[in-house]
Short mmCIF file of C-alpha atoms in Angstrom, two decimals:
data_model
loop_
_atom_site.label_atom_id
_atom_site.label_comp_id
_atom_site.label_asym_id
_atom_site.label_seq_id
_atom_site.Cartn_x
_atom_site.Cartn_y
_atom_site.Cartn_z
CA MET A 1 19.23 23.45 -36.80
CA ASP A 2 15.54 24.25 -37.19
CA GLY A 3 13.30 21.22 -37.78
CA HIS A 4 11.05 23.08 -40.22
CA LEU A 5 14.14 23.84 -42.35
CA ILE A 6 15.09 20.15 -42.45
CA ARG A 7 11.58 19.11 -43.51
CA SER A 8 11.25 21.89 -46.10
CA ALA A 9 14.62 21.12 -47.66
CA ARG A 10 13.78 17.41 -47.79
CA GLN A 11 10.39 18.03 -49.40
CA ALA A 12 11.89 20.54 -51.85
CA ARG A 13 14.06 17.71 -53.14
CA GLY A 14 11.06 15.41 -53.38
CA TRP A 15 12.58 13.05 -50.81
CA SER A 16 10.78 10.88 -48.33
CA GLN A 17 12.24 10.46 -44.87
CA THR A 18 13.53 7.06 -46.01
CA GLN A 19 15.41 8.67 -48.90
CA LEU A 20 16.93 11.29 -46.62
CA LEU A 21 18.02 8.58 -44.20
CA GLY A 22 19.65 6.72 -47.09
CA ALA A 23 21.51 9.87 -48.14
CA LEU A 24 22.68 10.41 -44.56
CA ARG A 25 23.98 6.85 -44.34
CA SER A 26 25.83 7.17 -47.67
CA ARG A 27 27.42 10.45 -46.63
CA ALA A 28 28.38 9.05 -43.23
CA ALA A 29 30.06 6.08 -44.92
CA LEU A 30 32.08 8.43 -47.13
CA GLU A 31 33.18 10.43 -44.09
CA HIS A 32 33.78 7.36 -41.89
CA VAL A 33 31.19 8.61 -39.38
CA THR A 34 29.43 5.99 -37.22
CA LEU A 35 25.69 6.60 -37.05
CA MET A 36 23.11 5.30 -34.60
CA SER A 37 21.10 2.23 -35.60
CA PRO A 38 18.69 2.63 -38.58
CA ALA A 39 15.66 2.45 -36.28
CA SER A 40 17.09 5.02 -33.86
CA LEU A 41 18.08 7.34 -36.70
CA ARG A 42 14.56 7.18 -38.14
CA VAL A 43 13.08 8.16 -34.76
CA ALA A 44 15.67 10.91 -34.36
CA LEU A 45 14.86 12.38 -37.79
CA SER A 46 11.16 12.55 -36.94
CA ARG A 47 11.94 14.27 -33.65
CA TRP A 48 14.25 16.74 -35.39
CA GLU A 49 11.67 17.60 -38.05
CA ASN A 50 8.94 18.01 -35.41
CA GLY A 51 11.13 20.30 -33.31
CA HIS A 52 11.21 17.99 -30.27
CA THR A 53 15.03 17.82 -30.32
CA VAL A 54 17.83 19.30 -32.41
CA PRO A 55 20.59 17.31 -34.15
CA ASP A 56 24.07 17.40 -32.65
CA LEU A 57 27.02 18.97 -34.50
CA VAL A 58 27.91 15.79 -36.39
CA HIS A 59 24.37 15.17 -37.64
CA THR A 60 23.86 18.87 -38.38
CA ARG A 61 26.89 18.82 -40.66
CA LEU A 62 25.71 15.64 -42.39
CA LEU A 63 22.25 17.13 -42.93
CA CYS A 64 23.75 20.33 -44.30
CA ASN A 65 25.87 18.35 -46.73
CA VAL A 66 23.11 16.14 -48.14
CA LEU A 67 20.46 18.91 -48.18
CA GLU A 68 22.92 21.62 -49.30
CA LEU A 69 22.11 23.88 -46.36
CA SER A 70 24.14 26.08 -44.04
CA PRO A 71 23.91 25.63 -40.24
CA ALA A 72 21.61 28.25 -38.75
CA ASN A 73 23.74 28.79 -35.68
CA PRO A 74 27.22 27.31 -36.15
CA SER A 75 29.37 27.16 -33.07
CA PRO A 76 32.27 29.61 -33.41
CA GLU A 77 34.56 27.27 -31.54
CA HIS A 78 33.81 24.22 -33.64
CA ASP A 79 33.02 25.58 -37.11
CA GLN A 80 35.36 23.71 -39.44
CA HIS A 81 34.82 26.31 -42.18
CA GLU A 82 35.80 29.44 -40.28
CA ASP A 83 37.30 31.93 -42.72
CA PRO A 84 40.97 32.44 -41.81
CA SER A 85 41.00 35.78 -43.64
CA ASP A 86 38.88 37.67 -41.07
CA SER A 87 40.13 40.14 -38.45
CA SER A 88 39.65 37.86 -35.43
CA LEU A 89 42.66 36.65 -33.46
CA PHE A 90 42.57 33.36 -35.33
CA GLY A 91 42.26 35.16 -38.65
CA ILE A 92 45.30 37.33 -37.95
CA LEU A 93 47.43 34.40 -36.79
CA ALA A 94 46.30 32.19 -39.66
CA HIS A 95 47.08 34.94 -42.16
CA HIS A 96 50.66 35.09 -40.91
CA THR A 97 50.99 31.31 -41.15
CA ASN A 98 49.60 31.33 -44.67
CA SER A 99 52.07 34.05 -45.71
CA LEU A 100 54.88 31.78 -44.53
CA ARG A 101 53.33 28.91 -46.47
CA LEU A 102 53.20 30.92 -49.70
CA LEU A 103 56.82 32.03 -49.28
CA ASP A 104 57.85 28.42 -48.70
CA ARG A 105 55.98 27.35 -51.83
CA ARG A 106 57.64 29.97 -54.03
CA LEU A 107 61.11 30.36 -52.49
CA GLY A 108 61.78 27.13 -50.60
CA ALA A 109 62.05 25.99 -47.00
CA PRO A 110 65.55 27.36 -46.26
CA PHE A 111 64.34 30.91 -46.94
CA VAL A 112 61.47 30.83 -44.44
CA ARG A 113 62.16 27.95 -42.05
CA LYS A 114 63.51 30.04 -39.16
CA GLN A 115 60.56 32.42 -39.38
CA THR A 116 58.11 29.54 -39.24
CA ALA A 117 59.84 27.96 -36.24
CA GLY A 118 59.84 31.35 -34.50
CA HIS A 119 56.11 31.69 -35.12
CA VAL A 120 55.52 28.25 -33.59
CA ALA A 121 57.50 29.22 -30.48
CA ALA A 122 55.68 32.53 -30.15
CA LEU A 123 52.32 30.78 -30.39
CA GLU A 124 53.32 28.41 -27.58
CA VAL A 125 54.04 31.40 -25.32
CA MET A 126 50.80 33.06 -26.41
CA TRP A 127 48.78 29.92 -25.69
CA ALA A 128 50.15 29.75 -22.13
CA ARG A 129 49.17 33.37 -21.52
CA ARG A 130 45.68 33.31 -23.01
CA SER A 131 42.40 31.80 -21.86
CA GLY A 132 39.00 30.83 -23.19
CA ALA A 133 38.24 31.32 -26.87
CA ASP A 134 41.56 33.08 -27.46
CA ARG A 135 43.41 30.00 -26.27
CA HIS A 136 41.38 27.86 -28.65
CA SER A 137 42.25 30.18 -31.56
CA VAL A 138 45.96 30.12 -30.71
CA ALA A 139 45.96 26.32 -30.48
CA ARG A 140 44.37 26.01 -33.91
CA ALA A 141 46.88 28.39 -35.45
CA GLN A 142 49.78 26.64 -33.75
CA ALA A 143 48.71 23.19 -34.99
CA ASP A 144 48.78 24.41 -38.57
CA THR A 145 52.03 26.35 -38.14
CA ALA A 146 53.85 23.51 -36.39
CA ALA A 147 52.87 21.08 -39.15
CA LEU A 148 54.20 23.58 -41.71
CA ALA A 149 57.45 23.93 -39.74
CA ALA A 150 57.80 20.14 -39.59
CA TRP A 151 57.33 19.84 -43.35
CA GLN A 152 60.00 22.48 -43.91
CA ASP A 153 62.32 20.59 -41.55
CA LEU A 154 61.69 17.43 -43.54
CA ASP A 155 62.40 19.23 -46.79
CA VAL A 156 65.85 20.36 -45.60
CA GLY A 157 66.62 16.92 -44.12
CA ASP A 158 66.37 17.77 -40.41
CA HIS A 159 64.32 14.82 -39.16
CA THR A 160 65.00 15.58 -35.49
CA ALA A 161 63.44 19.04 -35.77
CA ALA A 162 60.63 17.62 -37.90
CA ASP A 163 59.78 15.04 -35.22
CA ARG A 164 59.66 17.78 -32.59
CA HIS A 165 57.43 20.03 -34.68
CA PHE A 166 55.10 17.18 -35.63
CA GLY A 167 54.78 16.44 -31.92
CA LEU A 168 53.87 20.07 -31.26
CA ALA A 169 51.36 19.99 -34.11
CA ARG A 170 49.60 16.96 -32.62
CA GLN A 171 49.65 18.52 -29.16
CA ALA A 172 48.20 21.81 -30.40
CA ALA A 173 45.55 20.01 -32.45
CA THR A 174 44.55 18.07 -29.35
CA ARG A 175 44.36 21.30 -27.35
CA SER A 176 42.12 22.83 -29.99
CA GLY A 177 39.81 19.82 -30.11
CA ASP A 178 39.91 19.97 -33.90
CA PRO A 179 40.15 16.49 -35.50
CA THR A 180 40.89 18.08 -38.88
CA LEU A 181 44.17 19.53 -37.67
CA LEU A 182 45.09 16.33 -35.85
CA ALA A 183 44.40 14.19 -38.94
CA HIS A 184 46.53 16.49 -41.09
CA ALA A 185 49.48 16.36 -38.67
CA LEU A 186 49.25 12.56 -38.46
CA GLY A 187 49.15 12.25 -42.24
CA GLU A 188 52.15 14.49 -42.89
CA HIS A 189 54.18 12.75 -40.21
CA ALA A 190 53.30 9.40 -41.79
CA VAL A 191 54.97 10.52 -45.03
CA MET A 192 58.20 11.17 -43.16
CA LEU A 193 57.95 7.82 -41.37
CA SER A 194 57.47 5.97 -44.65
CA GLU A 195 60.49 7.61 -46.23
CA SER A 196 62.71 6.90 -43.23
CA GLY A 197 62.19 3.14 -43.00
CA HIS A 198 58.98 2.90 -40.95
CA ALA A 199 56.43 2.28 -43.69
CA PRO A 200 54.13 -0.21 -41.84
CA ARG A 201 53.89 2.15 -38.87
CA ALA A 202 53.21 5.03 -41.26
CA LEU A 203 50.39 3.17 -43.00
CA ALA A 204 48.77 2.37 -39.65
CA GLN A 205 49.06 6.03 -38.64
CA VAL A 206 47.31 7.26 -41.79
CA ARG A 207 44.49 4.80 -41.19
CA ARG A 208 44.21 6.07 -37.62
CA ALA A 209 43.87 9.60 -38.98
CA GLU A 210 41.20 8.49 -41.45
CA ALA A 211 39.21 6.95 -38.60
CA LEU A 212 38.76 10.33 -36.91
CA PRO A 213 35.13 11.49 -37.17
CA GLY A 214 33.78 14.60 -38.84
CA LEU A 215 36.59 15.25 -41.33
CA PRO A 216 35.84 17.41 -44.41
CA MET A 217 35.81 15.52 -47.68
CA LEU A 218 38.73 17.55 -49.05
CA LEU A 219 40.84 16.30 -46.15
CA ARG A 220 39.55 12.76 -46.67
CA ALA A 221 40.72 12.97 -50.29
CA TRP A 222 44.15 14.14 -49.12
CA LEU A 223 44.37 11.39 -46.50
CA ALA A 224 43.44 8.70 -49.03
CA ALA A 225 46.14 9.97 -51.40
CA THR A 226 48.59 10.04 -48.49
CA ARG A 227 47.68 6.44 -47.68
CA ALA A 228 48.43 5.55 -51.29
CA GLN A 229 51.80 7.31 -51.14
CA VAL A 230 52.78 5.62 -47.90
CA ALA A 231 51.67 2.24 -49.26
CA THR A 232 54.16 2.53 -52.15
CA TRP A 233 56.87 2.07 -49.53
CA CYS A 234 55.28 -1.16 -48.26
CA PRO A 235 56.04 -4.36 -50.20
CA GLY A 236 52.97 -6.09 -51.60
CA GLU A 237 50.62 -3.11 -51.18
CA THR A 238 50.06 -2.26 -54.86
CA ALA A 239 46.34 -2.94 -54.55
CA THR A 240 46.19 -0.60 -51.56
CA VAL A 241 47.84 2.16 -53.60
CA ARG A 242 45.34 1.89 -56.44
CA GLN A 243 42.32 1.54 -54.17
CA ALA A 244 43.38 4.52 -52.06
CA MET A 245 43.83 6.75 -55.11
CA ALA A 246 40.39 5.76 -56.37
CA GLU A 247 38.99 6.72 -52.96
CA ALA A 248 40.84 10.04 -53.13
CA GLU A 249 39.28 10.83 -56.51
CA THR A 250 35.81 9.98 -55.22
CA ALA A 251 36.23 12.04 -52.05
CA LEU A 252 37.50 15.03 -54.02
CA THR A 253 34.32 15.09 -56.11
CA HIS A 254 32.34 15.34 -52.85
CA ALA A 255 34.40 18.17 -51.35
CA ARG A 256 32.32 21.20 -50.39
CA PRO A 257 32.94 24.60 -51.98
CA GLY A 258 34.90 26.64 -49.46
CA ASP A 259 36.92 23.72 -48.08
CA GLU A 260 40.02 25.08 -49.80
CA VAL A 261 39.59 28.36 -47.87
CA ALA A 262 38.98 26.70 -44.52
CA LEU A 263 41.84 24.25 -45.10
CA PRO A 264 44.66 26.39 -46.55
CA PHE A 265 47.26 23.76 -45.62
CA LEU A 266 45.83 21.48 -48.32
CA ALA A 267 46.86 22.34 -51.87
CA LEU A 268 44.56 19.77 -53.41
CA ASN A 269 42.39 20.00 -56.50
CA GLU A 270 42.05 18.02 -59.72
CA VAL A 271 45.47 19.15 -60.99
CA HIS A 272 47.32 18.39 -57.77
CA LEU A 273 45.62 15.01 -57.47
CA GLN A 274 46.64 14.23 -61.06
CA ARG A 275 50.24 15.18 -60.17
CA TRP A 276 50.07 12.98 -57.09
CA ASN A 277 48.64 10.09 -59.07
CA ALA A 278 51.41 10.40 -61.66
CA HIS A 279 54.06 10.21 -58.93
CA LEU A 280 52.55 7.05 -57.49
CA LEU A 281 52.18 5.42 -60.89
CA VAL A 282 55.85 6.13 -61.58
CA ARG A 283 56.74 4.43 -58.31
CA LEU A 284 54.62 1.44 -59.34
CA GLY A 285 56.25 1.30 -62.78
CA ASP A 286 52.91 1.82 -64.54
CA HIS A 287 53.20 2.43 -68.31
CA THR A 288 50.61 5.25 -68.19
CA ALA A 289 52.62 7.32 -65.71
CA GLY A 290 54.59 9.34 -68.27
CA THR A 291 51.55 10.74 -70.08
CA ILE A 292 49.79 11.63 -66.85
CA ALA A 293 52.91 13.28 -65.41
CA GLU A 294 53.37 15.37 -68.59
CA GLN A 295 49.76 16.53 -68.47
CA ALA A 296 50.00 17.39 -64.77
CA LEU A 297 53.22 19.36 -65.27
CA ARG A 298 51.61 21.46 -68.01
CA ARG A 299 48.66 22.27 -65.76
CA LEU A 300 50.59 22.93 -62.55
CA PRO A 301 50.84 26.67 -61.73
CA ASP A 302 54.33 28.18 -61.86
CA GLU A 303 54.16 29.29 -58.21
CA PHE A 304 54.54 25.64 -57.10
CA VAL A 305 58.28 25.65 -57.78
CA ARG A 306 59.17 22.70 -55.55
CA ALA A 307 56.20 20.66 -56.76
CA ARG A 308 57.19 21.29 -60.38
CA ALA A 309 60.73 20.11 -59.63
CA ALA A 310 59.32 16.92 -58.11
CA GLN A 311 57.17 16.40 -61.20
CA VAL A 312 60.22 16.70 -63.47
CA LEU A 313 61.95 14.11 -61.29
CA ASP A 314 58.96 11.83 -61.82
CA LEU A 315 59.38 12.23 -65.58
CA ALA A 316 63.11 11.49 -65.27
CA GLU A 317 62.37 8.35 -63.28
CA TYR A 318 59.77 7.26 -65.82
CA ALA A 319 62.26 7.79 -68.67
CA ALA A 320 64.82 5.66 -66.80
CA HIS A 321 62.19 2.93 -66.32
CA THR A 322 61.46 2.85 -70.03
CA GLY A 323 65.13 2.89 -71.05
CA ASP A 324 65.20 6.42 -72.50
CA LEU A 325 68.38 7.35 -70.65
CA ASP A 326 69.15 10.47 -72.68
CA GLN A 327 65.77 11.93 -71.83
CA ALA A 328 66.21 10.88 -68.19
CA ALA A 329 69.55 12.72 -68.03
CA GLY A 330 67.98 15.85 -69.56
CA ARG A 331 65.12 15.79 -67.09
CA LEU A 332 67.54 15.35 -64.20
CA SER A 333 69.55 18.35 -65.34
CA ALA A 334 66.42 20.51 -65.51
CA ALA A 335 65.24 19.32 -62.10
CA ALA A 336 68.63 20.01 -60.53
CA LYS A 337 68.38 23.71 -61.33
CA SER A 338 64.98 24.05 -59.65
CA ILE A 339 66.08 21.95 -56.67
CA THR A 340 69.06 24.26 -56.15
CA THR A 341 66.73 27.27 -56.31
CA VAL A 342 64.42 26.00 -53.57
CA GLY A 343 67.15 24.29 -51.52
CA SER A 344 65.27 21.03 -51.04
CA ARG A 345 67.58 18.36 -49.63
CA ARG A 346 64.72 15.87 -49.80
CA LEU A 347 64.44 16.33 -53.57
CA ARG A 348 68.23 16.57 -53.92
CA TYR A 349 68.62 13.15 -52.30
CA ARG A 350 66.05 11.66 -54.65
CA HIS A 351 67.74 13.36 -57.62
CA ASP A 352 71.19 12.05 -56.70
CA VAL A 353 69.99 8.48 -56.22
CA LEU A 354 68.27 8.53 -59.60
CA ALA A 355 71.25 10.20 -61.30
CA ARG A 356 73.59 7.43 -60.07
CA ARG A 357 71.22 4.83 -61.41
CA VAL A 358 71.03 6.54 -64.82
CA ARG A 359 74.84 6.77 -65.01
CA GLU A 360 75.14 3.08 -64.18
CA LEU A 361 72.61 2.12 -66.85
CA THR A 362 74.30 4.38 -69.38
CA GLY A 363 77.66 2.76 -68.67
CA ARG A 364 76.22 -0.67 -69.51
CA ARG A 365 75.07 0.31 -73.00
#
């Protein structure tokens, strides 16, 4: 990054070097990035602005964020905002993965699961046969695809296959050198761990993911919400749930435009975070959960069939909490139809557990 550009952008904002340093420290704290000492950073900024040295990739990204600039010469192998819609090898592979993701979202995991697993296997063969930048592109695509395959495995109740695919996702992310992909794989796997009786381990794993440096704020928002979800499975962690969701909301407001393109595996915006928050509040038994869940359901696009079914289950659970058993039964019936459509065993299990509880409560009236 050119030093004259840094100085001009700082002066255009009316900032002193001290103010820019403060903005850098605040941004680094949000992103969990460890900076050099204040004195060393001040010297480094002067040297950058005078053209004696250039900032490394981490500091370049921080400067671009606080000064609202674009890197002059981003590295093609490390650019976290590479457009997956281009005609490069990565773009082609990522496009195929995203097509599988959209089919999964609309039609359900059983419809597309074998195709996704086949794509993961093909990418493993491709990675072994490629070299250089092509190998890096294949590894990035495989990390995303393997995490998608694992989530589909989890949705149909095949935890053995999910474990294997999550392992492949972490391996491919490590091969690619991309902490974003590694953090995502760790976070998704933590959800499965929490739901299968390993909540403390899951919570530690999410925190390990959050400690990775250089993560985009959109991913940090998703990780914080994931930490909140995992914490609902840990006794005595109510404060952690609420704090993590507050952090997720803050991080989402700092997400950069374009993050949703560069991170297609994250369906996260204000509506989805509201839906997520409603689910967690239902699990906590919060009296505000019903209103928030209703609002989120009205705003959720129809294409998110499985997510809408989960939201209806949240409303059924809330109705059961508040003693409105007739409404709970009606919500369960509506959710059952959507669950059958998408073939989600994960949601079916949750539905059946809640339905038994509602029947038991109804029988006591």
